[in-house]
Amino acid sequence: MCPSRLVLEHVTSRWGVLILVALLERSYRFSELRREVGGVSEKMLAQTLQTLERDGFVHRDAKPVIPPRVDYSLTGLGREAAEQVSALGRWTESRLSAVQAAREAYDAQKAHAPQGPRGHSG
């Protein structure tokens, strides 16, 4: 797999996008970030954070206090990536009605198209 494709997969994964966008607002502790993202398991959040940290997008700041405190924030590179995926998210929201209309037109066309021997039109 092409290295850039792997990085793109990390940044645009379901949890990657949500974590990056959340961290655009501010730094979070692990439990706060899990609540903010919503629906992510502890294991998946930990894995995604570790991947994003390894790629240079997330900074993990472990403070030597009791109880231990770990904060996650974006690096400069992470901020750039988060702004890009955030822009894509905003665009998606603004164009949702056009996508829905296209889906309905496609489904209506498929429903009225003649079906081939295997259930495929053609």
Short mmCIF file of C-alpha atoms in Angstrom, two decimals:
data_model
loop_
_atom_site.label_atom_id
_atom_site.label_comp_id
_atom_site.label_asym_id
_atom_site.label_seq_id
_atom_site.Cartn_x
_atom_site.Cartn_y
_atom_site.Cartn_z
CA MET A 1 0.00 0.00 0.00
CA CYS A 2 1.22 3.48 -0.89
CA PRO A 3 2.39 5.33 2.28
CA SER A 4 0.23 8.39 1.54
CA ARG A 5 -2.83 6.17 1.16
CA LEU A 6 -2.23 4.71 4.62
CA VAL A 7 -1.96 8.19 6.17
CA LEU A 8 -5.12 9.24 4.34
CA GLU A 9 -6.87 6.18 5.77
CA HIS A 10 -5.81 7.14 9.31
CA VAL A 11 -6.98 10.74 8.93
CA THR A 12 -10.28 9.91 7.23
CA SER A 13 -11.24 6.87 9.29
CA ARG A 14 -14.51 7.16 11.19
CA TRP A 15 -12.84 7.76 14.55
CA GLY A 16 -9.84 9.61 13.12
CA VAL A 17 -12.05 12.35 11.69
CA LEU A 18 -14.10 12.73 14.87
CA ILE A 19 -11.03 12.82 17.11
CA LEU A 20 -9.21 15.36 14.95
CA VAL A 21 -12.27 17.63 14.76
CA ALA A 22 -12.83 17.41 18.52
CA LEU A 23 -9.20 18.28 19.22
CA LEU A 24 -9.52 21.38 17.01
CA GLU A 25 -11.53 22.93 19.86
CA ARG A 26 -9.07 22.22 22.69
CA SER A 27 -6.97 19.54 24.36
CA TYR A 28 -8.80 16.70 26.09
CA ARG A 29 -8.12 14.06 28.67
CA PHE A 30 -8.84 10.52 27.48
CA SER A 31 -12.20 10.16 29.26
CA GLU A 32 -13.32 13.65 28.17
CA LEU A 33 -12.42 12.88 24.57
CA ARG A 34 -14.30 9.59 24.71
CA ARG A 35 -17.43 11.43 25.88
CA GLU A 36 -16.95 14.17 23.29
CA VAL A 37 -16.56 11.74 20.39
CA GLY A 38 -19.42 9.51 21.58
CA GLY A 39 -19.88 5.87 20.63
CA VAL A 40 -16.19 5.00 20.47
CA SER A 41 -14.97 2.13 22.61
CA GLU A 42 -12.07 2.67 24.97
CA LYS A 43 -9.95 0.25 22.94
CA MET A 44 -10.72 1.92 19.61
CA LEU A 45 -10.08 5.41 21.01
CA ALA A 46 -6.72 4.27 22.43
CA GLN A 47 -5.74 2.63 19.11
CA THR A 48 -6.78 5.62 17.03
CA LEU A 49 -4.99 8.09 19.31
CA GLN A 50 -1.85 5.96 19.18
CA THR A 51 -2.00 5.83 15.37
CA LEU A 52 -2.55 9.59 15.11
CA GLU A 53 0.28 10.19 17.59
CA ARG A 54 2.62 7.95 15.59
CA ASP A 55 1.72 9.83 12.40
CA GLY A 56 2.58 13.12 14.10
CA PHE A 57 -0.96 14.52 14.31
CA VAL A 58 -1.61 14.16 18.04
CA HIS A 59 0.56 15.09 21.01
CA ARG A 60 0.23 12.97 24.17
CA ASP A 61 1.21 14.87 27.30
CA ALA A 62 1.56 12.54 30.29
CA LYS A 63 1.97 14.52 33.50
CA PRO A 64 3.78 12.79 36.40
CA VAL A 65 1.08 13.36 39.01
CA ILE A 66 -1.11 11.11 41.09
CA PRO A 67 -3.50 10.09 39.72
CA PRO A 68 -1.78 10.16 36.32
CA ARG A 69 -3.04 12.83 33.94
CA VAL A 70 -2.72 12.50 30.18
CA ASP A 71 -3.84 15.24 27.82
CA TYR A 72 -4.19 14.93 24.06
CA SER A 73 -3.84 17.86 21.70
CA LEU A 74 -3.11 18.51 18.04
CA THR A 75 0.37 19.14 16.71
CA GLY A 76 0.81 21.73 13.96
CA LEU A 77 0.52 18.95 11.39
CA GLY A 78 -2.54 17.60 13.18
CA ARG A 79 -4.20 21.03 13.13
CA GLU A 80 -3.67 21.20 9.36
CA ALA A 81 -5.21 17.75 8.88
CA ALA A 82 -8.09 18.53 11.26
CA GLU A 83 -8.93 21.74 9.41
CA GLN A 84 -9.06 19.83 6.13
CA VAL A 85 -11.37 17.07 7.39
CA SER A 86 -13.46 19.65 9.23
CA ALA A 87 -13.94 21.58 5.96
CA LEU A 88 -15.00 18.36 4.23
CA GLY A 89 -17.47 17.67 7.03
CA ARG A 90 -18.97 21.16 6.73
CA TRP A 91 -19.24 20.77 2.96
CA THR A 92 -20.95 17.40 3.38
CA GLU A 93 -23.50 18.89 5.77
CA SER A 94 -24.21 21.80 3.43
CA ARG A 95 -24.72 19.50 0.41
CA LEU A 96 -26.68 16.74 2.13
CA SER A 97 -29.97 17.67 0.43
CA ALA A 98 -28.32 17.43 -3.02
CA VAL A 99 -26.92 14.00 -2.15
CA GLN A 100 -30.32 12.84 -0.89
CA ALA A 101 -31.99 14.05 -4.11
CA ALA A 102 -29.38 12.21 -6.19
CA ARG A 103 -29.96 9.02 -4.19
CA GLU A 104 -33.72 9.23 -4.65
CA ALA A 105 -33.35 9.80 -8.41
CA TYR A 106 -30.92 6.88 -8.67
CA ASP A 107 -33.19 4.55 -6.67
CA ALA A 108 -36.24 5.56 -8.73
CA GLN A 109 -34.35 4.92 -11.97
CA LYS A 110 -33.13 1.52 -10.74
CA ALA A 111 -36.64 0.55 -9.64
CA HIS A 112 -37.99 1.13 -13.17
CA ALA A 113 -35.04 -0.26 -15.15
CA PRO A 114 -35.38 -3.68 -16.82
CA GLN A 115 -33.51 -6.39 -14.93
CA GLY A 116 -31.08 -8.79 -16.57
CA PRO A 117 -30.92 -12.55 -15.86
CA ARG A 118 -29.01 -12.07 -12.58
CA GLY A 119 -31.01 -9.16 -11.26
CA HIS A 120 -28.70 -6.59 -12.83
CA SER A 121 -29.96 -4.02 -15.25
CA GLY A 122 -28.51 -4.15 -18.71
#
